């Protein structure tokens, strides 16, 4: 029987980015040898909306597989959705290291990666050559560090245009705290321009990913503009810059994991209250078990995403969450996850 506890002890002795590099290799091997893993799926978990058909509502959030190098392995682990990126038009190194920190007791992470990625062209070429996957693949777009804010729209346009044929959906990430002033783009004027531009290029679903650190009224106003201009959904939330949540936190970067759970849930609740029924809603932030995933779905999420919990609980987490949700559905007498979406809304 696979014991992640033992493996984690070894991985956590390594600097976090070295551990990530090892995990990348392991997932690439798994992608080539999928028979090592027995996938758990249930028809109860299938969900579809717009033109997307997800085998289950558990996704892997952006940032884990920025360059789409592990997709086949992540698909084998059973994620219903994998969001690659954030990817920028040109490749870049990101911020100086160290820039990724574990807070193991709190099952949380702090990162200041700064969109380290190889650029949109290599990502597109990988996606063009990948075998069909069960997971739905989203492409999360960012802007290059050296692009001035007044030219940011051009970066998002380039990323979108270059990847039009290969994504199932697209996400505009204006909410990373690790590219200087990026969050300043979370304003009505830029968001309006961004989605007006994007709908001219594709009919595929477009999402806005938001930060949890804005006043709620501002956040909702920005989401409203995005939806008015053609966004089909909102992803809430990115990491937080509320460093008071994590004792020992550094005063830079973004915090994720268990300490983000309550805040991300509260922000998601506001987004759901305002937009459930009018937009596809995706909940992310501090989700670490089937109970919380199910809770957010009942609040109105069409699907959820995880990141930090994958680091802390390992490759079986997706399977575990899915099994737990099936039990919770049966407990509540619901026939499918579709029936659970938004039952607690309002
Ligand atoms: C190391 C790391 C890198 C991340 N990179 C990105 C990114 O490139 N784009 C993005 O939209 N979100 C990024 N995120 C944020 C996650 O997608 C997610 O929104 C956040 O971690 C909250 O989820 P969690 O609490 O389950 O980790 C990153 C998170 C971490 C920990």
mmCIF file with all atom_site columns, C-alpha atoms and ligand atoms in Angstrom, residues 17 20 60-66 83-87 99-101 107-117 140-142 171-178 209-210 235-240 254-261 264 283-288 296 305-311, ligand 1:
data_model
loop_
_atom_site.group_PDB
_atom_site.id
_atom_site.type_symbol
_atom_site.label_atom_id
_atom_site.label_alt_id
_atom_site.label_comp_id
_atom_site.label_asym_id
_atom_site.label_entity_id
_atom_site.label_seq_id
_atom_site.pdbx_PDB_ins_code
_atom_site.Cartn_x
_atom_site.Cartn_y
_atom_site.Cartn_z
_atom_site.occupancy
_atom_site.B_iso_or_equiv
_atom_site.pdbx_formal_charge
_atom_site.auth_seq_id
_atom_site.auth_comp_id
_atom_site.auth_asym_id
_atom_site.auth_atom_id
_atom_site.pdbx_PDB_model_num
ATOM   1   C CA  . UNK A 1 17  ? 11.157  23.748 -5.188  1.00 0.00 ? 17  UNK A CA  1
ATOM   2   C CA  . UNK A 1 20  ? 8.412   20.020 -6.684  1.00 0.00 ? 20  UNK A CA  1
ATOM   3   C CA  . UNK A 1 60  ? -6.033  21.085 -9.533  1.00 0.00 ? 60  UNK A CA  1
ATOM   4   C CA  . UNK A 1 61  ? -5.565  24.846 -9.185  1.00 0.00 ? 61  UNK A CA  1
ATOM   5   C CA  . UNK A 1 62  ? -3.218  26.937 -11.318 1.00 0.00 ? 62  UNK A CA  1
ATOM   6   C CA  . UNK A 1 63  ? 0.453   27.131 -10.414 1.00 0.00 ? 63  UNK A CA  1
ATOM   7   C CA  . UNK A 1 64  ? 1.230   23.461 -9.811  1.00 0.00 ? 64  UNK A CA  1
ATOM   8   C CA  . UNK A 1 65  ? 1.733   22.574 -13.469 1.00 0.00 ? 65  UNK A CA  1
ATOM   9   C CA  . UNK A 1 66  ? 2.615   25.968 -14.890 1.00 0.00 ? 66  UNK A CA  1
ATOM   10  C CA  . UNK A 1 83  ? -5.577  24.395 -14.751 1.00 0.00 ? 83  UNK A CA  1
ATOM   11  C CA  . UNK A 1 84  ? -2.154  24.973 -16.320 1.00 0.00 ? 84  UNK A CA  1
ATOM   12  C CA  . UNK A 1 85  ? -0.220  28.242 -15.986 1.00 0.00 ? 85  UNK A CA  1
ATOM   13  C CA  . UNK A 1 86  ? -0.154  30.956 -15.044 1.00 0.00 ? 86  UNK A CA  1
ATOM   14  C CA  . UNK A 1 87  ? 1.633   31.303 -18.332 1.00 0.00 ? 87  UNK A CA  1
ATOM   15  C CA  . UNK A 1 99  ? 10.283  31.947 -2.864  1.00 0.00 ? 99  UNK A CA  1
ATOM   16  C CA  . UNK A 1 100 ? 8.253   28.973 -1.677  1.00 0.00 ? 100 UNK A CA  1
ATOM   17  C CA  . UNK A 1 101 ? 7.874   28.176 2.022   1.00 0.00 ? 101 UNK A CA  1
ATOM   18  C CA  . UNK A 1 107 ? -0.732  22.783 6.403   1.00 0.00 ? 107 UNK A CA  1
ATOM   19  C CA  . UNK A 1 108 ? -0.170  26.062 4.610   1.00 0.00 ? 108 UNK A CA  1
ATOM   20  C CA  . UNK A 1 109 ? 2.222   27.526 2.067   1.00 0.00 ? 109 UNK A CA  1
ATOM   21  C CA  . UNK A 1 110 ? 3.590   30.945 1.331   1.00 0.00 ? 110 UNK A CA  1
ATOM   22  C CA  . UNK A 1 111 ? 4.814   31.603 -2.189  1.00 0.00 ? 111 UNK A CA  1
ATOM   23  C CA  . UNK A 1 112 ? 6.322   34.481 -4.101  1.00 0.00 ? 112 UNK A CA  1
ATOM   24  C CA  . UNK A 1 113 ? 7.009   32.583 -7.311  1.00 0.00 ? 113 UNK A CA  1
ATOM   25  C CA  . UNK A 1 114 ? 6.260   35.462 -9.705  1.00 0.00 ? 114 UNK A CA  1
ATOM   26  C CA  . UNK A 1 115 ? 5.002   33.499 -12.741 1.00 0.00 ? 115 UNK A CA  1
ATOM   27  C CA  . UNK A 1 116 ? 8.138   31.439 -13.355 1.00 0.00 ? 116 UNK A CA  1
ATOM   28  C CA  . UNK A 1 117 ? 7.256   29.671 -16.599 1.00 0.00 ? 117 UNK A CA  1
ATOM   29  C CA  . UNK A 1 140 ? -4.515  30.434 -16.810 1.00 0.00 ? 140 UNK A CA  1
ATOM   30  C CA  . UNK A 1 141 ? -3.003  33.555 -18.376 1.00 0.00 ? 141 UNK A CA  1
ATOM   31  C CA  . UNK A 1 142 ? -0.738  36.125 -16.742 1.00 0.00 ? 142 UNK A CA  1
ATOM   32  C CA  . UNK A 1 171 ? -8.667  32.206 -16.948 1.00 0.00 ? 171 UNK A CA  1
ATOM   33  C CA  . UNK A 1 172 ? -7.431  35.761 -16.635 1.00 0.00 ? 172 UNK A CA  1
ATOM   34  C CA  . UNK A 1 173 ? -5.307  36.025 -13.557 1.00 0.00 ? 173 UNK A CA  1
ATOM   35  C CA  . UNK A 1 174 ? -5.128  39.594 -12.285 1.00 0.00 ? 174 UNK A CA  1
ATOM   36  C CA  . UNK A 1 175 ? -4.915  38.455 -8.689  1.00 0.00 ? 175 UNK A CA  1
ATOM   37  C CA  . UNK A 1 176 ? -1.428  37.101 -8.088  1.00 0.00 ? 176 UNK A CA  1
ATOM   38  C CA  . UNK A 1 177 ? 0.333   39.122 -5.387  1.00 0.00 ? 177 UNK A CA  1
ATOM   39  C CA  . UNK A 1 178 ? 3.743   38.218 -6.813  1.00 0.00 ? 178 UNK A CA  1
ATOM   40  C CA  . UNK A 1 209 ? -9.727  34.656 -10.966 1.00 0.00 ? 209 UNK A CA  1
ATOM   41  C CA  . UNK A 1 210 ? -9.989  37.031 -8.035  1.00 0.00 ? 210 UNK A CA  1
ATOM   42  C CA  . UNK A 1 235 ? -12.741 31.607 -9.707  1.00 0.00 ? 235 UNK A CA  1
ATOM   43  C CA  . UNK A 1 236 ? -12.510 32.588 -6.059  1.00 0.00 ? 236 UNK A CA  1
ATOM   44  C CA  . UNK A 1 237 ? -9.883  32.815 -4.690  1.00 0.00 ? 237 UNK A CA  1
ATOM   45  C CA  . UNK A 1 238 ? -6.163  33.273 -5.237  1.00 0.00 ? 238 UNK A CA  1
ATOM   46  C CA  . UNK A 1 239 ? -3.701  33.388 -2.312  1.00 0.00 ? 239 UNK A CA  1
ATOM   47  C CA  . UNK A 1 240 ? -4.034  36.026 0.409   1.00 0.00 ? 240 UNK A CA  1
ATOM   48  C CA  . UNK A 1 254 ? 0.725   34.932 -0.980  1.00 0.00 ? 254 UNK A CA  1
ATOM   49  C CA  . UNK A 1 255 ? -0.578  32.492 1.618   1.00 0.00 ? 255 UNK A CA  1
ATOM   50  C CA  . UNK A 1 256 ? -2.542  29.368 0.772   1.00 0.00 ? 256 UNK A CA  1
ATOM   51  C CA  . UNK A 1 257 ? -3.712  26.204 2.468   1.00 0.00 ? 257 UNK A CA  1
ATOM   52  C CA  . UNK A 1 258 ? -5.634  25.566 5.657   1.00 0.00 ? 258 UNK A CA  1
ATOM   53  C CA  . UNK A 1 259 ? -5.201  29.072 7.077   1.00 0.00 ? 259 UNK A CA  1
ATOM   54  C CA  . UNK A 1 260 ? -6.878  30.461 3.955   1.00 0.00 ? 260 UNK A CA  1
ATOM   55  C CA  . UNK A 1 261 ? -9.916  28.195 4.271   1.00 0.00 ? 261 UNK A CA  1
ATOM   56  C CA  . UNK A 1 264 ? -11.678 31.965 0.899   1.00 0.00 ? 264 UNK A CA  1
ATOM   57  C CA  . UNK A 1 283 ? -14.243 27.602 -5.326  1.00 0.00 ? 283 UNK A CA  1
ATOM   58  C CA  . UNK A 1 284 ? -10.576 27.429 -4.384  1.00 0.00 ? 284 UNK A CA  1
ATOM   59  C CA  . UNK A 1 285 ? -8.643  28.254 -1.238  1.00 0.00 ? 285 UNK A CA  1
ATOM   60  C CA  . UNK A 1 286 ? -7.971  26.034 1.745   1.00 0.00 ? 286 UNK A CA  1
ATOM   61  C CA  . UNK A 1 287 ? -10.013 23.063 0.558   1.00 0.00 ? 287 UNK A CA  1
ATOM   62  C CA  . UNK A 1 288 ? -8.437  19.960 2.027   1.00 0.00 ? 288 UNK A CA  1
ATOM   63  C CA  . UNK A 1 296 ? -18.475 24.771 -1.311  1.00 0.00 ? 296 UNK A CA  1
ATOM   64  C CA  . UNK A 1 305 ? -9.848  23.275 -7.007  1.00 0.00 ? 305 UNK A CA  1
ATOM   65  C CA  . UNK A 1 306 ? -7.084  22.343 -4.604  1.00 0.00 ? 306 UNK A CA  1
ATOM   66  C CA  . UNK A 1 307 ? -3.362  23.069 -4.446  1.00 0.00 ? 307 UNK A CA  1
ATOM   67  C CA  . UNK A 1 308 ? -1.782  23.181 -0.952  1.00 0.00 ? 308 UNK A CA  1
ATOM   68  C CA  . UNK A 1 309 ? -3.680  20.129 0.279   1.00 0.00 ? 309 UNK A CA  1
ATOM   69  C CA  . UNK A 1 310 ? -2.188  18.147 -2.621  1.00 0.00 ? 310 UNK A CA  1
ATOM   70  C CA  . UNK A 1 311 ? 1.280   18.981 -1.258  1.00 0.00 ? 311 UNK A CA  1
HETATM 71  C C1  . LIG B 2 .   ? 3.363   27.634 -5.225  1.00 0.00 ? 1   LIG B C1  1
HETATM 72  C C2  . LIG B 2 .   ? 2.087   28.229 -5.724  1.00 0.00 ? 1   LIG B C2  1
HETATM 73  C C3  . LIG B 2 .   ? 2.038   28.774 -6.997  1.00 0.00 ? 1   LIG B C3  1
HETATM 74  C C4  . LIG B 2 .   ? 0.857   29.332 -7.476  1.00 0.00 ? 1   LIG B C4  1
HETATM 75  N N1  . LIG B 2 .   ? 0.825   29.837 -8.738  1.00 0.00 ? 1   LIG B N1  1
HETATM 76  C C5  . LIG B 2 .   ? -0.337  30.327 -9.233  1.00 0.00 ? 1   LIG B C5  1
HETATM 77  C C6  . LIG B 2 .   ? -0.400  30.802 -10.558 1.00 0.00 ? 1   LIG B C6  1
HETATM 78  O O1  . LIG B 2 .   ? 0.570   30.767 -11.308 1.00 0.00 ? 1   LIG B O1  1
HETATM 79  N N2  . LIG B 2 .   ? -1.595  31.298 -11.006 1.00 0.00 ? 1   LIG B N2  1
HETATM 80  C C7  . LIG B 2 .   ? -2.716  31.329 -10.214 1.00 0.00 ? 1   LIG B C7  1
HETATM 81  O O2  . LIG B 2 .   ? -3.771  31.759 -10.676 1.00 0.00 ? 1   LIG B O2  1
HETATM 82  N N3  . LIG B 2 .   ? -2.680  30.862 -8.947  1.00 0.00 ? 1   LIG B N3  1
HETATM 83  C C8  . LIG B 2 .   ? -1.518  30.369 -8.452  1.00 0.00 ? 1   LIG B C8  1
HETATM 84  N N4  . LIG B 2 .   ? -1.491  29.889 -7.167  1.00 0.00 ? 1   LIG B N4  1
HETATM 85  C C9  . LIG B 2 .   ? -2.710  29.971 -6.333  1.00 0.00 ? 1   LIG B C9  1
HETATM 86  C C10 . LIG B 2 .   ? -3.512  28.669 -6.372  1.00 0.00 ? 1   LIG B C10 1
HETATM 87  O O3  . LIG B 2 .   ? -3.973  28.403 -7.671  1.00 0.00 ? 1   LIG B O3  1
HETATM 88  C C11 . LIG B 2 .   ? -4.709  28.736 -5.412  1.00 0.00 ? 1   LIG B C11 1
HETATM 89  O O4  . LIG B 2 .   ? -5.572  29.777 -5.842  1.00 0.00 ? 1   LIG B O4  1
HETATM 90  C C12 . LIG B 2 .   ? -4.274  29.016 -3.977  1.00 0.00 ? 1   LIG B C12 1
HETATM 91  O O5  . LIG B 2 .   ? -3.116  28.275 -3.665  1.00 0.00 ? 1   LIG B O5  1
HETATM 92  C C13 . LIG B 2 .   ? -5.365  28.677 -2.965  1.00 0.00 ? 1   LIG B C13 1
HETATM 93  O O6  . LIG B 2 .   ? -5.654  27.305 -2.984  1.00 0.00 ? 1   LIG B O6  1
HETATM 94  P P1  . LIG B 2 .   ? -5.101  26.275 -1.856  1.00 0.00 ? 1   LIG B P1  1
HETATM 95  O O7  . LIG B 2 .   ? -5.387  26.898 -0.531  1.00 0.00 ? 1   LIG B O7  1
HETATM 96  O O8  . LIG B 2 .   ? -5.834  24.997 -2.118  1.00 0.00 ? 1   LIG B O8  1
HETATM 97  O O9  . LIG B 2 .   ? -3.639  26.141 -2.098  1.00 0.00 ? 1   LIG B O9  1
HETATM 98  C C14 . LIG B 2 .   ? -0.303  29.342 -6.668  1.00 0.00 ? 1   LIG B C14 1
HETATM 99  C C15 . LIG B 2 .   ? -0.255  28.782 -5.381  1.00 0.00 ? 1   LIG B C15 1
HETATM 100 C C16 . LIG B 2 .   ? 0.918   28.238 -4.909  1.00 0.00 ? 1   LIG B C16 1
HETATM 101 C C17 . LIG B 2 .   ? 0.941   27.639 -3.519  1.00 0.00 ? 1   LIG B C17 1
#
